Amino acid sequence: MSTQDTAPRVVVIGAGIVGCSLADELTARGWTDVTVLEQGPLPAPGGSTSHAPGLVFQTGPSKTLTAFATYTTQKFGSLEVDGLSCFNPVGGLELATTPERWADLHRKAGYAASWGIRAELVGPARCKELWPLIDESRVLGGLHTPDDGLARAVLACRAQIERARARGARFLDRHTVTGIEREDGPMGGRVTAVVTDRGTFPADHVVSAAGFWGPVIGRMAGIDIPLLPLAHQYAKTEPLPELAGVNDPRTEASKPILRFQDRDLYFREHTDRIGIGSYAHRPLPVDAFTVPAYDDAEEMPSSYPFTEDDFAPSWEDCRRLLPSLRDTEVAEGFNGVFSFTPDGMPVLGESRALRGFWLAEAVWVTHSAGVAKAVAEWMVDGRPSIDVHDCDLTRFEDAQRSPAYVADRGAQQFVEVYDVLHPLQPMEQPRPLRVSPFYARQQGLGAVFLEGGGWERPHWYEANAPLAAGVEVPERDAWSARHWSPIAAAEAKATREKVALYDMTPLRRLEVSGPGALDFLQRMTSNNLAKKPGSVTYTLLLDEAGGIRSDLTVARLAPDRFQVGANSPADLDWLLRHAPDDVHLRDITSGTCCIGVWGPLARELVQPLTRDDFSHEGFGYFKAKETYIGHVPVTAMRLSYVGELGWELYTGADTGLRLWDTLWEAGQRHGVIAAGRSAFNSLRLEKGYRAWGHDMTTEHDPFEAGVGFAVRMNKGDFVGRSALEAKGPAERRLTALLLDDPAAVVLGKEPVYVDGVPAGYVTSASYGYTLGRCVAYAWLPPLEAGTGTHIEYFGEKVPATVAEEPLFDPKMTRIRR
């Protein structure tokens, strides 16, 4: 087999915009033995790239997708074919015709400031100036993004094909993939070749960049790809007199790409005509296995007949916004097929089940070059230079991979493309999917559930409403009041003053066992785990560059058996990739459950239920015991994510309900309540506890993230150590901010201004009910405590001050007692 030193053999399946971009990125990094296979004719083989209208709006709530889009605009802007640039920077304009949308554009302007995108909120007159054909009387305002524009996708493919070929890559069209060959061994399967109708191509790495055909390629490889092809309507008008002679036919457009999201529409110029895209119609799923071949398709494989009835309501909305359209008709249209996933994000990365088989799927033209760069870095360097955890192919739980789930959620993602979505807004279907053993009891207490990872998660309990009557909480604006209740304040207060039960079942639990378990975990994590059984350690999974892949809580239950509290399926995947033969790993989450018992009365509740000593001397902080609570066998860990005395109690799913009932009954004399995630998040931020994936990712090292205490440089070698040793002084830090106004609230991802200019962004935020202030954590340059900043919330600059950590109980007296 080839090695990296002798240029690995790479086969890319699909010569759309992603495959061509990837070939260019790989060959630029020295991997020049690249073969790109395409079933259709080049350079427009008939996939989504061939019909894509090319709109690139960079700004959105995802920092990762915005980075992908930004790189795409920059790269395509640097490419030319026959003197024509592959990107036309006409800018972007998003219109608001409702107060809700106008408020949302203020929020989006905040995203732009957070992610470094130029953007300006403009009034109706400026919108009219930018797009003279609109009826400005219907417009409340707009968001102008001057660096957005139109990607010429097919042209960009041509440019990148030429560059990649010049470095040694080959592009073979009219080659239909019929199979993926593999070699199986003790460590699992590894890809060896791609079979086509015109021959077999040996490979060390195979990348599926097949677009909506991804599930077809995945089935050949035995790899599940959670992707739903859907048809999306696009139409062009007849020539408009108002556009006659306005645009150069070569560049086609001079006005910004236009979004009318209140009616699920977008617009662009095609010289003297207008192109219109609609998401307003019903979802139109397409079976990837029945898409016609290029030569059998009426137009092209990705282009289905235009369904005029679906477009009719949108056409009337178009005519109301653009009165010039009242004198014209739709000249042509099609239903173009492209890809959606259950969460609307791409699917990227290497399969562990088939080593060397990579995915670069569900990628729109908007993000194409950025995705290709990240995947190329991943393949060549071992990691992308930006965080891609929310695109990782491992992110979906088993319960989220069923064909029914992918179909339901993929269709809903289509419906919600242009919706105003709250960051806490849960999906509506299919629910409930995953529930803890306590679900019936939670329903009985009036739990208000949100959803995460398929789990039903109580955010507060209506049964606690009487407690809220005695708690003063500032009134909230309409946006921050969504998916929130003042009951959360009462639950936080009860946790601080008495005792509360928290359902921690959705937290991922792994069991690591075997003769080599300790040495393996020592090598894979940053802290020292060589402690006696019964110890618990907070530690980090780092990558080779010292970035934080995850944070873990590791309990040593026996000399060769550990329970690991993890974050996502990616943690298990990462550990399994590196585990030696004498180490066994398994995910025990679904077969177990967990209750957090926290509050100053936690010991008084738990101690009478067990014969073991739960005193501070007998059961110290960050210790674990296997014991019984009443009739229930439990693994008890003295941990607290809320800053109060207490334990995490783990048991089997079959005995979980009995554990809840035992604790609930015994806790009545102590005023026990059930508390939800809303209170939990407030309490954890008051203590400054980080949430991986929000506050820290692979883009951050432990010291700048404030978790350097979990790194033991003197314990021997571990993944990421060399990179940490080479790091210089931190240029940024995860910083605690307290909002000055006791009534002010922010939610996360807002820009933070220092000396009047954007300096960073909020990662997590919640009202601290104990502190009487909203707590926000943000990535900022190093700042002294007391430094004044401003957080932009819906266009308003909210004063906030840098605070010393931890904000609550700095001496840890409440936990260590």
Tab-separated table of C-alpha atoms in Angstrom, residues 637-787:
chain	number	residue	atom	x	y	z
A	637	MET	CA	-19.764	9.844	41.853
A	638	ARG	CA	-19.256	12.901	43.979
A	639	LEU	CA	-19.284	15.474	41.218
A	640	SER	CA	-21.185	18.689	40.710
A	641	TYR	CA	-21.779	20.637	37.542
A	642	VAL	CA	-23.965	23.174	39.373
A	643	GLY	CA	-21.608	24.228	42.149
A	644	GLU	CA	-23.394	22.511	45.049
A	645	LEU	CA	-22.843	19.466	47.238
A	646	GLY	CA	-24.094	16.266	45.663
A	647	TRP	CA	-23.668	13.164	43.613
A	648	GLU	CA	-24.282	11.746	40.188
A	649	LEU	CA	-26.063	8.413	40.722
A	650	TYR	CA	-25.868	5.897	37.863
A	651	THR	CA	-27.890	2.734	37.564
A	652	GLY	CA	-29.302	0.413	34.930
A	653	ALA	CA	-32.219	1.562	32.805
A	654	ASP	CA	-34.294	-1.240	34.364
A	655	THR	CA	-33.858	0.105	37.906
A	656	GLY	CA	-33.893	3.799	37.049
A	657	LEU	CA	-37.533	4.424	37.869
A	658	ARG	CA	-37.105	2.767	41.267
A	659	LEU	CA	-34.110	5.011	41.958
A	660	TRP	CA	-36.126	8.131	41.110
A	661	ASP	CA	-39.031	7.045	43.287
A	662	THR	CA	-36.733	6.192	46.190
A	663	LEU	CA	-35.041	9.588	46.082
A	664	TRP	CA	-38.298	11.440	45.508
A	665	GLU	CA	-40.046	9.817	48.453
A	666	ALA	CA	-37.118	10.303	50.816
A	667	GLY	CA	-36.650	13.875	49.676
A	668	GLN	CA	-40.128	15.104	50.514
A	669	ARG	CA	-39.165	15.996	54.070
A	670	HIS	CA	-36.279	18.056	52.653
A	671	GLY	CA	-38.351	19.925	50.075
A	672	VAL	CA	-36.833	18.123	47.109
A	673	ILE	CA	-37.851	19.274	43.621
A	674	ALA	CA	-37.157	18.108	40.092
A	675	ALA	CA	-35.181	20.740	38.175
A	676	GLY	CA	-34.511	21.186	34.481
A	677	ARG	CA	-31.801	22.148	32.026
A	678	SER	CA	-32.631	25.846	32.124
A	679	ALA	CA	-31.702	26.106	35.806
A	680	PHE	CA	-28.781	23.735	35.250
A	681	ASN	CA	-27.239	25.967	32.581
A	682	SER	CA	-27.576	29.040	34.785
A	683	LEU	CA	-25.890	27.325	37.733
A	684	ARG	CA	-23.023	25.881	35.684
A	685	LEU	CA	-22.205	29.282	34.160
A	686	GLU	CA	-22.148	30.911	37.601
A	687	LYS	CA	-19.417	28.385	38.453
A	688	GLY	CA	-17.642	28.877	35.139
A	689	TYR	CA	-17.914	25.255	34.046
A	690	ARG	CA	-17.221	24.937	30.316
A	691	ALA	CA	-19.475	23.203	27.806
A	692	TRP	CA	-17.512	21.504	25.063
A	693	GLY	CA	-18.791	22.318	21.569
A	694	HIS	CA	-19.952	25.733	22.748
A	695	ASP	CA	-17.209	27.256	24.891
A	696	MET	CA	-14.269	25.274	23.540
A	697	THR	CA	-13.485	23.130	20.494
A	698	THR	CA	-10.469	21.931	18.525
A	699	GLU	CA	-9.800	25.584	17.678
A	700	HIS	CA	-8.814	26.202	21.287
A	701	ASP	CA	-6.090	24.893	23.583
A	702	PRO	CA	-6.648	24.096	27.276
A	703	PHE	CA	-4.775	27.085	28.657
A	704	GLU	CA	-6.598	29.779	26.714
A	705	ALA	CA	-9.897	27.971	27.416
A	706	GLY	CA	-9.273	28.081	31.164
A	707	VAL	CA	-9.009	24.305	31.648
A	708	GLY	CA	-5.234	24.077	31.875
A	709	PHE	CA	-5.666	22.523	35.326
A	710	ALA	CA	-6.686	19.330	33.494
A	711	VAL	CA	-3.265	19.043	31.825
A	712	ARG	CA	-0.365	17.266	33.525
A	713	MET	CA	2.736	17.900	31.446
A	714	ASN	CA	4.828	15.779	33.842
A	715	LYS	CA	2.873	12.523	33.492
A	716	GLY	CA	4.538	11.249	30.337
A	717	ASP	CA	3.586	11.478	26.711
A	718	PHE	CA	-0.012	12.022	25.603
A	719	VAL	CA	-1.740	13.114	22.430
A	720	GLY	CA	-1.245	16.842	21.936
A	721	ARG	CA	1.569	17.283	24.453
A	722	SER	CA	4.246	18.298	21.959
A	723	ALA	CA	1.972	20.924	20.450
A	724	LEU	CA	1.183	22.387	23.883
A	725	GLU	CA	4.894	22.602	24.722
A	726	ALA	CA	5.478	24.624	21.561
A	727	LYS	CA	2.683	27.142	22.141
A	728	GLY	CA	3.498	30.755	22.969
A	729	PRO	CA	1.505	33.238	25.042
A	730	ALA	CA	-2.233	33.136	24.472
A	731	GLU	CA	-3.589	35.815	22.147
A	732	ARG	CA	-7.173	35.220	23.317
A	733	ARG	CA	-8.942	33.791	26.330
A	734	LEU	CA	-12.339	32.448	27.221
A	735	THR	CA	-13.484	35.354	29.350
A	736	ALA	CA	-16.245	35.726	31.933
A	737	LEU	CA	-18.486	38.757	31.475
A	738	LEU	CA	-21.220	40.100	33.727
A	739	LEU	CA	-23.836	42.305	32.086
A	740	ASP	CA	-24.066	45.610	33.931
A	741	ASP	CA	-27.839	45.962	33.695
A	742	PRO	CA	-29.577	43.453	36.012
A	743	ALA	CA	-32.444	43.188	33.511
A	744	ALA	CA	-30.319	42.564	30.411
A	745	VAL	CA	-29.994	39.131	28.813
A	746	VAL	CA	-28.022	37.708	25.888
A	747	LEU	CA	-28.210	34.150	24.557
A	748	GLY	CA	-24.959	33.332	22.739
A	749	LYS	CA	-23.038	34.063	19.498
A	750	GLU	CA	-23.447	37.819	19.901
A	751	PRO	CA	-20.437	40.022	19.044
A	752	VAL	CA	-18.456	41.600	21.880
A	753	TYR	CA	-17.014	45.073	21.363
A	754	VAL	CA	-13.897	46.387	23.083
A	755	ASP	CA	-13.038	50.051	22.541
A	756	GLY	CA	-15.880	50.240	20.049
A	757	VAL	CA	-14.728	47.520	17.652
A	758	PRO	CA	-15.700	43.829	17.445
A	759	ALA	CA	-13.164	41.829	19.453
A	760	GLY	CA	-14.821	38.425	19.898
A	761	TYR	CA	-18.080	36.616	20.394
A	762	VAL	CA	-20.204	35.079	23.137
A	763	THR	CA	-20.068	31.290	23.438
A	764	SER	CA	-22.552	30.604	26.250
A	765	ALA	CA	-24.844	32.869	28.235
A	766	SER	CA	-27.558	32.549	30.838
A	767	TYR	CA	-29.071	34.641	33.573
A	768	GLY	CA	-27.298	33.944	36.859
A	769	TYR	CA	-30.176	33.904	39.325
A	770	THR	CA	-27.845	33.728	42.342
A	771	LEU	CA	-25.723	36.623	41.088
A	772	GLY	CA	-28.612	38.747	39.823
A	773	ARG	CA	-26.826	39.329	36.504
A	774	CYS	CA	-26.630	37.646	33.135
A	775	VAL	CA	-23.394	35.687	32.767
A	776	ALA	CA	-21.751	35.474	29.363
A	777	TYR	CA	-18.562	33.715	28.347
A	778	ALA	CA	-16.760	35.052	25.301
A	779	TRP	CA	-13.570	34.561	23.306
A	780	LEU	CA	-11.668	37.847	23.632
A	781	PRO	CA	-8.108	39.172	23.694
A	782	PRO	CA	-6.614	38.937	27.215
A	783	LEU	CA	-8.336	41.611	29.325
A	784	GLU	CA	-8.015	42.660	32.957
A	785	ALA	CA	-10.932	42.148	35.315
A	786	GLY	CA	-13.047	45.295	35.418
A	787	THR	CA	-12.543	46.108	31.741
